[in-house]
Short mmCIF file of C-alpha atoms in Angstrom, two decimals:
data_model
loop_
_atom_site.label_atom_id
_atom_site.label_comp_id
_atom_site.label_asym_id
_atom_site.label_seq_id
_atom_site.Cartn_x
_atom_site.Cartn_y
_atom_site.Cartn_z
CA UNK A 92 115.01 48.82 -184.83
CA UNK A 93 113.47 48.20 -181.40
CA UNK A 94 111.16 45.82 -180.79
CA UNK A 95 108.51 48.49 -180.26
CA UNK A 96 109.09 50.09 -183.66
CA UNK A 97 108.76 46.66 -185.29
CA UNK A 98 105.38 45.91 -183.46
CA UNK A 99 104.19 49.34 -184.65
CA UNK A 100 104.49 48.54 -188.31
CA UNK A 101 102.04 45.53 -187.82
CA UNK A 102 99.64 47.85 -185.66
CA UNK A 103 99.59 50.44 -188.43
CA UNK A 104 98.84 47.68 -191.00
CA UNK A 105 96.26 46.48 -188.70
CA UNK A 106 94.71 49.86 -188.28
CA UNK A 107 94.83 50.38 -192.24
CA UNK A 108 92.84 47.07 -192.93
CA UNK A 109 90.51 47.97 -190.20
CA UNK A 110 90.05 51.45 -191.67
CA UNK A 111 89.70 50.02 -195.02
CA UNK A 112 87.04 47.59 -194.43
CA UNK A 113 85.03 50.01 -192.16
CA UNK A 114 85.23 52.70 -195.05
CA UNK A 115 84.31 50.30 -197.55
CA UNK A 116 81.21 49.08 -195.61
CA UNK A 117 80.01 52.50 -195.26
CA UNK A 118 80.49 53.45 -198.97
CA UNK A 119 78.56 50.36 -199.68
CA UNK A 120 75.53 51.63 -198.28
CA UNK A 121 75.20 54.51 -200.99
CA UNK A 122 74.20 53.28 -204.25
CA UNK A 123 76.06 56.09 -206.14
CA UNK A 124 79.19 54.39 -204.88
CA UNK A 125 78.65 51.22 -205.87
CA UNK A 126 79.68 51.08 -209.56
CA UNK A 127 83.04 53.37 -208.45
CA UNK A 128 83.73 50.38 -205.87
CA UNK A 129 83.20 47.65 -208.50
CA UNK A 130 85.69 49.48 -211.09
CA UNK A 131 88.51 49.67 -208.20
CA UNK A 132 88.28 45.81 -207.71
CA UNK A 133 86.82 45.85 -204.40
CA UNK A 134 85.82 42.26 -204.46
CA UNK A 135 89.19 40.86 -204.81
CA UNK A 136 90.52 43.16 -201.98
CA UNK A 137 87.72 42.09 -199.47
CA UNK A 138 88.25 38.34 -200.28
CA UNK A 139 91.61 37.92 -198.30
CA UNK A 140 90.24 40.04 -195.54
CA UNK A 141 87.63 37.43 -194.82
CA UNK A 142 90.53 35.15 -193.73
CA UNK A 143 92.11 38.01 -191.61
CA UNK A 144 93.71 37.15 -188.05
CA UNK A 145 91.43 40.19 -186.41
CA UNK A 146 87.77 38.94 -186.14
CA UNK A 147 86.22 42.37 -186.42
CA UNK A 148 88.15 42.76 -189.83
CA UNK A 149 86.93 39.46 -191.18
CA UNK A 150 83.21 40.59 -190.06
CA UNK A 151 83.24 43.97 -191.42
CA UNK A 152 84.77 42.38 -194.69
CA UNK A 153 81.64 40.13 -194.89
CA UNK A 154 79.24 42.91 -194.07
CA UNK A 155 80.75 44.95 -196.89
CA UNK A 156 80.56 42.01 -199.35
CA UNK A 157 76.91 41.33 -198.28
CA UNK A 158 75.96 45.27 -198.94
CA UNK A 159 77.49 45.03 -202.22
CA UNK A 160 75.95 41.75 -203.35
CA UNK A 161 72.71 42.94 -201.93
CA UNK A 162 72.92 45.84 -204.49
CA UNK A 163 72.70 43.80 -208.07
CA UNK A 164 73.23 40.52 -209.52
CA UNK A 165 76.44 41.35 -211.16
CA UNK A 166 78.10 42.04 -207.69
CA UNK A 167 76.42 38.64 -206.59
CA UNK A 168 77.84 36.99 -209.57
CA UNK A 169 81.49 38.23 -208.80
CA UNK A 170 81.15 37.09 -205.22
CA UNK A 171 80.43 33.51 -206.53
CA UNK A 172 83.13 33.70 -209.30
CA UNK A 173 85.41 34.98 -206.63
CA UNK A 174 85.31 31.61 -204.96
CA UNK A 175 84.18 33.48 -201.75
CA UNK A 176 81.15 31.46 -200.78
CA UNK A 177 83.20 28.18 -199.85
CA UNK A 178 85.18 30.50 -197.30
CA UNK A 179 81.98 31.96 -195.90
CA UNK A 180 80.39 28.41 -195.66
CA UNK A 181 83.32 27.27 -193.68
CA UNK A 182 83.86 30.41 -191.38
CA UNK A 183 79.85 29.96 -190.90
CA UNK A 184 80.59 26.81 -189.02
CA UNK A 185 83.65 27.89 -187.23
CA UNK A 186 83.64 31.55 -186.34
CA UNK A 187 81.88 33.67 -183.68
CA UNK A 188 78.04 34.92 -183.85
CA UNK A 189 78.95 38.23 -185.14
CA UNK A 190 80.74 36.69 -187.92
CA UNK A 191 77.99 33.87 -188.31
CA UNK A 192 75.34 36.96 -188.95
CA UNK A 193 77.50 38.57 -191.56
CA UNK A 194 78.13 35.40 -193.44
CA UNK A 195 74.53 34.57 -193.61
CA UNK A 196 73.78 37.81 -194.52
CA UNK A 197 76.26 37.55 -197.54
CA UNK A 198 74.46 34.24 -198.50
CA UNK A 199 71.18 35.72 -198.46
CA UNK A 200 72.26 38.84 -200.80
CA UNK A 201 73.57 36.50 -202.92
CA UNK A 202 70.94 33.95 -203.39
CA UNK A 203 67.90 36.56 -203.30
CA UNK A 204 68.82 37.88 -207.06
CA UNK A 205 68.30 34.46 -209.09
CA UNK A 206 67.55 30.92 -209.02
CA UNK A 207 71.02 30.36 -210.31
CA UNK A 208 72.83 32.51 -207.83
CA UNK A 209 70.83 30.47 -205.16
CA UNK A 210 71.69 27.15 -206.78
CA UNK A 211 75.27 28.33 -206.28
CA UNK A 212 74.89 28.82 -202.76
CA UNK A 213 73.25 25.27 -202.72
CA UNK A 214 75.80 23.76 -204.63
CA UNK A 215 78.63 25.01 -202.24
CA UNK A 216 77.15 23.28 -199.25
CA UNK A 217 75.64 26.14 -197.48
CA UNK A 218 72.15 24.80 -196.63
CA UNK A 219 73.30 22.22 -193.91
CA UNK A 220 75.41 25.07 -192.38
CA UNK A 221 72.55 27.46 -192.40
CA UNK A 222 70.26 25.03 -190.86
CA UNK A 223 72.60 24.25 -188.00
CA UNK A 224 72.72 28.08 -187.41
CA UNK A 225 68.86 27.70 -186.88
CA UNK A 226 70.17 25.91 -183.79
CA UNK A 227 72.43 28.54 -182.42
CA UNK A 228 71.65 30.01 -178.96
CA UNK A 229 71.98 33.74 -180.26
CA UNK A 230 68.69 34.78 -181.78
CA UNK A 231 70.42 36.90 -184.45
CA UNK A 232 72.21 34.06 -185.94
CA UNK A 233 69.00 32.27 -185.98
CA UNK A 234 67.37 35.12 -187.66
CA UNK A 235 69.98 35.66 -190.30
CA UNK A 236 69.95 31.90 -191.10
CA UNK A 237 66.20 31.86 -191.60
CA UNK A 238 66.30 34.93 -193.84
CA UNK A 239 68.98 33.43 -196.26
CA UNK A 240 67.14 29.98 -196.31
CA UNK A 241 63.93 31.75 -197.35
CA UNK A 242 65.56 33.58 -200.01
CA UNK A 243 66.81 30.74 -201.24
CA UNK A 244 63.37 28.48 -201.25
CA UNK A 245 61.41 31.51 -202.55
CA UNK A 246 62.65 30.94 -206.08
CA UNK A 247 61.04 27.65 -207.36
CA UNK A 248 59.85 24.39 -206.18
CA UNK A 249 63.40 22.68 -206.72
CA UNK A 250 65.26 25.02 -204.37
CA UNK A 251 62.52 25.18 -201.59
CA UNK A 252 62.93 21.19 -201.77
CA UNK A 253 66.34 21.26 -201.22
CA UNK A 254 65.82 23.48 -198.31
CA UNK A 255 63.37 21.03 -197.00
CA UNK A 256 65.73 18.13 -197.25
CA UNK A 257 68.52 20.05 -195.39
CA UNK A 258 65.76 19.65 -192.36
CA UNK A 259 64.96 23.23 -191.99
CA UNK A 260 61.19 23.27 -191.64
CA UNK A 261 60.99 21.75 -188.18
CA UNK A 262 63.39 24.00 -186.82
CA UNK A 263 61.88 27.18 -188.46
CA UNK A 264 58.45 26.03 -186.59
CA UNK A 265 60.78 26.04 -183.38
CA UNK A 266 61.95 29.49 -184.23
CA UNK A 267 58.19 30.89 -184.61
CA UNK A 268 57.83 29.73 -181.17
CA UNK A 269 60.98 31.86 -179.86
CA UNK A 270 60.05 34.99 -178.01
CA UNK A 271 61.72 37.28 -180.16
CA UNK A 272 59.44 39.07 -182.76
CA UNK A 273 62.12 39.53 -185.35
CA UNK A 274 62.81 36.10 -185.38
CA UNK A 275 59.05 35.05 -185.59
CA UNK A 276 58.71 37.29 -188.63
CA UNK A 277 61.68 35.83 -190.69
CA UNK A 278 60.81 32.31 -189.74
CA UNK A 279 57.13 32.71 -190.75
CA UNK A 280 58.36 34.46 -193.92
CA UNK A 281 60.43 31.44 -194.54
CA UNK A 282 57.84 29.02 -194.05
CA UNK A 283 55.76 30.99 -196.46
CA UNK A 284 58.47 30.81 -198.99
CA UNK A 285 58.61 27.31 -198.90
CA UNK A 286 54.94 26.15 -198.79
CA UNK A 287 54.00 28.45 -201.66
CA UNK A 288 55.35 26.25 -204.65
CA UNK A 289 53.38 23.12 -204.41
CA UNK A 290 51.00 21.14 -202.31
CA UNK A 291 53.83 18.74 -201.35
CA UNK A 292 56.10 21.42 -199.94
CA UNK A 293 52.99 22.95 -198.37
CA UNK A 294 52.01 19.70 -196.80
CA UNK A 295 55.67 19.47 -195.33
CA UNK A 296 55.32 22.82 -193.48
CA UNK A 297 51.64 21.53 -192.21
CA UNK A 298 53.07 18.21 -191.04
CA UNK A 299 55.96 19.78 -189.26
CA UNK A 300 52.99 21.53 -187.27
CA UNK A 301 53.22 25.01 -188.28
CA UNK A 302 49.70 25.85 -188.76
CA UNK A 303 48.55 25.72 -185.37
CA UNK A 304 51.30 27.90 -184.04
CA UNK A 305 50.70 30.39 -186.96
CA UNK A 306 47.14 30.52 -186.36
CA UNK A 307 47.80 31.49 -182.72
CA UNK A 308 49.73 34.46 -183.84
CA UNK A 309 47.06 35.80 -186.11
CA UNK A 310 46.04 38.51 -183.15
CA UNK A 311 49.64 39.22 -182.28
CA UNK A 312 49.82 43.19 -181.93
CA UNK A 313 52.87 43.34 -184.25
CA UNK A 314 51.63 44.30 -187.71
CA UNK A 315 54.54 42.97 -189.60
CA UNK A 316 54.43 39.58 -187.77
CA UNK A 317 50.83 39.36 -188.60
CA UNK A 318 51.55 40.10 -192.19
CA UNK A 319 53.93 37.13 -192.63
CA UNK A 320 51.75 34.64 -190.58
CA UNK A 321 48.68 35.56 -192.72
CA UNK A 322 50.98 35.01 -195.93
CA UNK A 323 51.95 31.68 -194.69
CA UNK A 324 48.60 30.48 -194.12
CA UNK A 325 47.69 31.63 -197.44
CA UNK A 326 50.30 29.90 -199.05
CA UNK A 327 49.11 26.67 -197.23
CA UNK A 328 45.62 26.99 -198.01
CA UNK A 329 45.82 27.58 -201.61
CA UNK A 330 46.74 24.43 -202.91
CA UNK A 331 43.97 22.25 -202.26
CA UNK A 332 40.63 21.44 -200.32
CA UNK A 333 42.42 19.37 -197.90
CA UNK A 334 45.09 21.85 -196.77
CA UNK A 335 42.57 24.42 -196.74
CA UNK A 336 40.48 22.72 -194.43
CA UNK A 337 43.60 22.05 -192.15
CA UNK A 338 43.90 25.85 -191.90
CA UNK A 339 40.20 26.23 -191.16
CA UNK A 340 40.62 23.46 -188.63
CA UNK A 341 43.21 25.77 -186.65
CA UNK A 342 40.38 27.76 -185.77
CA UNK A 343 41.21 30.81 -187.62
CA UNK A 344 37.51 31.90 -187.90
CA UNK A 345 36.44 34.51 -186.58
CA UNK A 346 39.65 36.07 -185.44
CA UNK A 347 41.23 36.31 -188.73
CA UNK A 348 38.01 38.97 -189.35
CA UNK A 349 39.54 41.22 -186.89
CA UNK A 350 42.57 41.73 -189.26
CA UNK A 351 40.34 43.05 -191.99
CA UNK A 352 40.09 45.97 -189.85
CA UNK A 353 43.89 46.63 -188.94
CA UNK A 354 45.44 50.02 -189.55
CA UNK A 355 48.13 48.05 -191.53
CA UNK A 356 47.21 47.80 -195.63
CA UNK A 357 49.33 44.76 -195.78
CA UNK A 358 47.63 42.93 -193.03
CA UNK A 359 44.06 43.73 -194.62
CA UNK A 360 45.35 42.41 -198.03
CA UNK A 361 47.12 39.24 -196.69
CA UNK A 362 43.83 38.74 -194.47
CA UNK A 363 41.36 38.82 -197.59
CA UNK A 364 43.91 36.98 -199.49
CA UNK A 365 43.78 34.04 -196.76
CA UNK A 366 39.84 34.15 -196.90
CA UNK A 367 39.97 34.15 -200.54
CA UNK A 368 42.42 31.06 -200.82
CA UNK A 369 40.00 29.03 -198.45
CA UNK A 370 36.63 30.23 -200.11
CA UNK A 371 37.63 29.40 -203.69
CA UNK A 372 37.80 25.72 -203.42
CA UNK A 373 34.46 24.38 -202.59
CA UNK A 374 30.88 25.63 -201.82
CA UNK A 375 31.18 24.09 -198.28
CA UNK A 376 34.21 26.19 -197.60
CA UNK A 377 32.59 29.24 -199.19
CA UNK A 378 29.62 28.72 -196.72
CA UNK A 379 31.91 28.33 -193.77
CA UNK A 380 33.14 31.90 -194.52
CA UNK A 381 29.72 33.13 -195.03
CA UNK A 382 28.29 31.67 -191.92
CA UNK A 383 31.53 33.32 -189.93
CA UNK A 384 30.32 36.74 -191.18
CA UNK A 385 33.31 36.76 -193.63
CA UNK A 386 31.38 38.22 -196.60
CA UNK A 387 30.25 41.39 -194.90
CA UNK A 388 33.56 41.70 -193.18
CA UNK A 389 35.43 41.68 -196.54
CA UNK A 390 32.92 44.22 -198.11
CA UNK A 391 33.57 46.65 -195.32
CA UNK A 392 37.24 46.15 -195.71
CA UNK A 393 36.87 46.82 -199.67
CA UNK A 394 35.25 50.01 -198.67
CA UNK A 395 37.91 50.98 -196.44
CA UNK A 396 40.73 50.92 -198.60
CA UNK A 397 42.01 51.49 -202.16
CA UNK A 398 44.01 50.04 -204.76
CA UNK A 399 45.63 46.41 -204.72
CA UNK A 400 44.70 45.94 -201.01
CA UNK A 401 40.97 45.73 -202.47
CA UNK A 402 41.92 42.74 -205.15
CA UNK A 403 41.97 39.69 -203.05
CA UNK A 404 38.54 40.81 -201.60
CA UNK A 405 36.96 41.25 -204.82
CA UNK A 406 38.25 38.21 -206.10
CA UNK A 407 36.89 36.18 -202.79
CA UNK A 408 33.32 37.58 -203.57
CA UNK A 409 33.52 36.51 -207.06
CA UNK A 410 34.72 32.76 -205.96
CA UNK A 411 32.07 32.77 -203.63
CA UNK A 412 29.15 33.78 -205.96
CA UNK A 413 30.21 31.56 -208.57
CA UNK A 414 29.75 28.47 -206.35
CA UNK A 415 25.73 28.79 -206.36
CA UNK A 416 22.84 30.65 -206.19
CA UNK A 417 22.54 30.73 -202.59
CA UNK A 418 26.23 31.86 -202.03
CA UNK A 419 25.85 34.71 -204.60
CA UNK A 420 22.31 35.81 -202.94
CA UNK A 421 24.44 36.09 -199.82
CA UNK A 422 27.06 38.58 -201.43
CA UNK A 423 23.79 40.46 -202.79
CA UNK A 424 22.26 40.51 -199.27
CA UNK A 425 25.65 41.80 -197.80
CA UNK A 426 25.64 44.78 -200.08
CA UNK A 427 28.34 43.33 -202.13
CA UNK A 428 27.01 44.55 -205.43
CA UNK A 429 27.13 48.19 -204.66
CA UNK A 430 30.65 48.16 -203.47
CA UNK A 431 32.06 46.13 -206.62
CA UNK A 432 30.39 48.74 -208.57
CA UNK A 433 32.12 51.49 -206.75
CA UNK A 434 35.38 49.55 -207.43
CA UNK A 435 34.72 49.22 -211.28
CA UNK A 436 33.84 52.98 -211.51
CA UNK A 437 36.67 54.36 -209.26
CA UNK A 438 39.75 52.28 -209.32
CA UNK A 439 42.42 53.48 -211.77
CA UNK A 440 44.09 50.41 -212.60
CA UNK A 441 42.66 48.07 -215.24
CA UNK A 442 43.50 44.64 -213.55
CA UNK A 443 41.10 45.78 -210.51
CA UNK A 444 38.39 46.96 -212.80
CA UNK A 445 38.78 43.53 -214.29
CA UNK A 446 38.48 41.53 -211.10
CA UNK A 447 35.19 43.86 -210.58
CA UNK A 448 33.76 43.09 -213.69
CA UNK A 449 34.32 39.22 -213.57
CA UNK A 450 33.18 39.23 -210.02
CA UNK A 451 29.76 41.05 -211.02
CA UNK A 452 29.53 38.47 -213.80
CA UNK A 453 29.73 35.75 -211.29
CA UNK A 454 26.95 37.20 -209.01
CA UNK A 455 24.68 38.04 -211.99
CA UNK A 456 24.85 34.84 -213.91
CA UNK A 457 22.37 32.51 -211.92
CA UNK A 458 18.94 33.63 -211.87
CA UNK A 459 16.84 36.88 -213.32
CA UNK A 460 16.82 37.95 -209.49
CA UNK A 461 20.55 37.85 -209.18
CA UNK A 462 20.92 39.46 -212.73
CA UNK A 463 18.52 42.41 -211.46
CA UNK A 464 20.26 43.09 -208.17
CA UNK A 465 23.78 43.79 -210.51
CA UNK A 466 21.55 45.57 -213.34
CA UNK A 467 19.63 48.09 -211.03
CA UNK A 468 23.23 49.42 -209.66
CA UNK A 469 23.65 51.04 -213.17
CA UNK A 470 26.44 48.65 -213.79
CA UNK A 471 25.93 47.31 -217.23
CA UNK A 472 26.63 50.45 -218.83
CA UNK A 473 29.96 50.67 -217.16
CA UNK A 474 30.91 47.52 -218.28
CA UNK A 475 29.79 48.46 -221.87
CA UNK A 476 32.15 51.40 -221.75
CA UNK A 477 35.19 49.54 -220.46
CA UNK A 478 34.51 46.88 -222.96
CA UNK A 479 34.25 49.28 -226.08
CA UNK A 480 37.38 51.66 -224.74
CA UNK A 481 40.44 51.44 -226.73
CA UNK A 482 42.14 52.34 -223.58
CA UNK A 483 41.14 49.29 -221.73
CA UNK A 484 43.59 46.67 -221.32
CA UNK A 485 42.68 43.31 -223.26
CA UNK A 486 42.10 41.54 -220.20
CA UNK A 487 39.61 43.93 -219.07
CA UNK A 488 38.01 44.16 -222.27
CA UNK A 489 37.66 40.31 -222.16
CA UNK A 490 36.39 40.12 -218.74
CA UNK A 491 33.81 42.98 -219.06
CA UNK A 492 32.26 41.38 -222.18
CA UNK A 493 31.98 37.99 -220.14
CA UNK A 494 30.32 39.89 -217.52
CA UNK A 495 27.91 41.43 -219.92
CA UNK A 496 27.06 38.39 -221.55
CA UNK A 497 26.71 36.38 -218.08
CA UNK A 498 24.41 39.27 -216.63
CA UNK A 499 22.24 39.65 -220.10
CA UNK A 500 21.60 35.81 -220.44
CA UNK A 501 19.67 36.01 -217.04
CA UNK A 502 18.28 39.72 -216.93
CA UNK A 503 14.57 40.23 -217.45
CA UNK A 504 14.68 43.88 -215.88
CA UNK A 505 13.95 45.74 -219.15
CA UNK A 506 14.85 49.29 -217.92
CA UNK A 507 18.21 48.09 -217.42
CA UNK A 508 18.62 47.02 -220.73
CA UNK A 509 17.06 49.48 -222.87
CA UNK A 510 19.99 51.70 -223.23
CA UNK A 511 22.08 48.94 -224.85
CA UNK A 512 19.36 49.10 -227.38
CA UNK A 513 21.00 52.36 -228.65
CA UNK A 514 24.70 51.95 -227.70
CA UNK A 515 25.82 48.21 -227.73
CA UNK A 516 27.81 46.86 -230.55
CA UNK A 517 25.99 43.91 -232.58
CA UNK A 518 27.60 41.30 -230.81
CA UNK A 519 26.17 42.64 -227.36
CA UNK A 520 22.92 43.85 -228.62
CA UNK A 521 21.94 40.23 -229.85
CA UNK A 522 21.81 39.16 -226.32
CA UNK A 523 19.94 42.14 -225.31
CA UNK A 524 17.29 41.61 -227.98
CA UNK A 525 16.82 38.07 -227.10
CA UNK A 526 16.20 39.34 -223.64
CA UNK A 527 13.42 41.50 -224.74
CA UNK A 528 12.22 38.65 -226.74
CA UNK A 529 11.89 36.34 -223.81
CA UNK A 530 9.89 38.94 -221.60
CA UNK A 531 7.67 40.38 -224.52
CA UNK A 532 7.00 36.95 -226.11
CA UNK A 533 7.71 34.15 -223.62
CA UNK A 534 5.79 31.37 -225.58
CA UNK A 535 8.41 31.36 -228.42
CA UNK A 536 10.78 30.23 -225.67
CA UNK A 537 8.36 27.68 -223.85
CA UNK A 538 9.59 24.63 -225.20
CA UNK A 539 13.10 25.37 -226.22
CA UNK A 540 16.22 26.22 -223.73
CA UNK A 541 17.57 29.76 -223.48
CA UNK A 542 20.46 28.65 -221.89
CA UNK A 543 23.56 29.06 -224.00
CA UNK A 544 25.80 26.46 -222.18
CA UNK A 545 27.62 26.24 -218.88
CA UNK A 546 29.41 29.48 -218.47
CA UNK A 547 33.00 29.34 -217.15
CA UNK A 548 33.54 30.64 -213.56
CA UNK A 549 37.36 30.78 -213.54
CA UNK A 550 38.78 34.17 -212.92
#
């Protein structure tokens, strides 16, 4: 055989390998093909191709593995059991930017499924290499690495701490300052995943200077970036008064209120969530939200959307009202009660109705004036029907009952109480009769407390 004929054999072999990995990568994009590929032993066939002498074959093999592992935890487990991770980690440090992106994609696809699979990635030493990739000159490599780190960190505090210990946070903060929007999004998402687990992890994000940079991006025109930025700030603010104050000190008000009018539902929801996480801590922080116009803005937002987008705003109104009479009155003056009543009547999901019931109970529990503001909206009969309905969830029944009790114990507006004389069960009726007695025979109660104890404001 001539030299040309010999070389042709190798060329055909290379073409066959190239065609194989390309076809597998293409087939792996369609869910209906996954089981067939798995049964055909595709994992064991792809593994040696990660070491192929041809870079494009290596990269495509890694891409195919990532798509397969991304599909379900069984295939991700097969990547771990096939001893593929060490090779990926080694190549992540040594190969070109195209392979690095593909390898990081595989690690992300494996790590997303469960804490156990994410721990396997940590155990094979991937974190240090992924953190090094955050310093790569190529934005796509940085993005792929940040994505993988975020997917590992999101599972629990221990994995998140491992990401922190590897030195990821300062580099993620640098990534959110890069000009590429996609990199900003993924870095902000990773910081959110790190901060959400504990005050200590959130403090690590704060200490790296992330909050100031995130706050500056609230008005970025990219909706997906705003979504991630608001989420990250919420995850920091939720843990403690001190952390919430640090977020406020980054001057997020009043600019965050503009997000409540955004066209994107996720931006609206995350903006409401951020305001809720700040307001829930103390009367002072709630007062700050009120002074910034946050209550009226959230009420308008609740009126302009439906479903779960409303939920954080509903809860925010409840938290503010729970703190004090004056703050509850601020919600009333801003016409929050009619809007909450609409949510209570219109929303099909029980958990949203339950939140509205709880919020109305927090508004009405303070004084007769507060209770009347709730009662005149015809909310009490709706709460009673939800409490008595066998179709209501247990949580909705409990919250409706507590709201009725909270409002009734302060309500002296008898026209709102009269329907209860005919429809209420005995455990509710006793509170109604008690209120009639207070109004009609007040001397009986002049020297005795009508209070039944401090009511819980916890949602």
